[in-house]
């Protein structure tokens, strides 16, 4: 049997290793949602910070859903290899900033102990858009969300991220401990503000004095996070064996590019994340909007259209001249909805994004990006469409993107194969679509009427409804390839 990566492994020359003593160092951070993205992003910045400046800033990871992450990382002493894929070849680096991982479903009290431990100064999150329990209609707390509803009924034994944070803050206050900073690292606009609101609304319902305390003592800086991180595959496992000479079941692959922009508002200190290249600013909003609308917006557009057109990976989409042109068009249109972003030339940013998407050694699946559409479309496609409408700009790019999502939402590809949408509102979508068959106008009406998704000014605009229906009709009648070609012709005309 091959040896497994651990603190005792002697790494081959050329493989990066933690440049600091790990043993005895405390965890100043508890991270909720220790998935691939966290391991390719914040944990790497923290690894750099520890190497540059030390400190008690190890990370205790928490997985909220399954025990898999704990099962792969703990036997490896929290160590894992980051494979950085670029055209020149793969680079490998072993990351040491995660000390251990707790699986919340199995050991909820251990998670609360970690959150309420004196050394914990930051609680960060990457739990995906759907993990927060946001009410699509109000942007506030969804009290009907199963985990939120359960936690409101029994707040001392929380299961949701929001419930865990609130109960931990209650315990800290009761014990006379300092509170912590809550650092959201998910792709939501004003993500710190959003989480602050959810925490406030949750706490107000259970303990008004605690709500006041949190309002006065806890900070929720917003962040913009960026690093393309495909799901690991068997090839990732094979490659890591070749690169480090032993087995690593927790390895992650990613691209060379990385970006993290953070509001510098921490109640009890933070690691020297600048050492890893993080940028600290007063207001993250312009960067977040830029990234959500240009990168994630075009990602979602290309995921739905690309998946139906038969493209497995983002790089295949970029190699398809017509669809590649629509990606560029989408970015350019999204840029028009933005106010100037400090220090960024938006056309250069778009060019860089196009090159990142085209990276031929990145196997980033369109199906991965396509998941959770109802949670992603609002900030990626719908808000910028609304902004475009307000500015009197053309809506074509957004109509195309939404038509592609609606085509995808039918759950059957052009060969007649069914696939799972992997969307928390999958049942709502199916219910809305029942009886619509392949009638484009009926599908558009049904999905535009999904509660909370599309705002009235768009739904009521004939240009919007017709623009989507016309495109969806071509996608259904002649196929996605024909719809893409027609879109390019129309755009160039
Ligand atoms: C992608 C993002 O899966 C998706 O929805 O758009 O995960 C994207 O790769 C990252 O935000 C890049 O930073």
PDB file of C-alpha atoms in Angstrom, residues 59 77 479:
ATOM      1  CA  UNK A  59      -7.897  26.948  10.977  1.00  0.00           C
ATOM      2  CA  UNK A  77      -2.971  15.724  10.013  1.00  0.00           C
ATOM      3  CA  UNK A 479     -31.156  23.270 -30.954  1.00  0.00           C
TER       4      UNK A 479
END
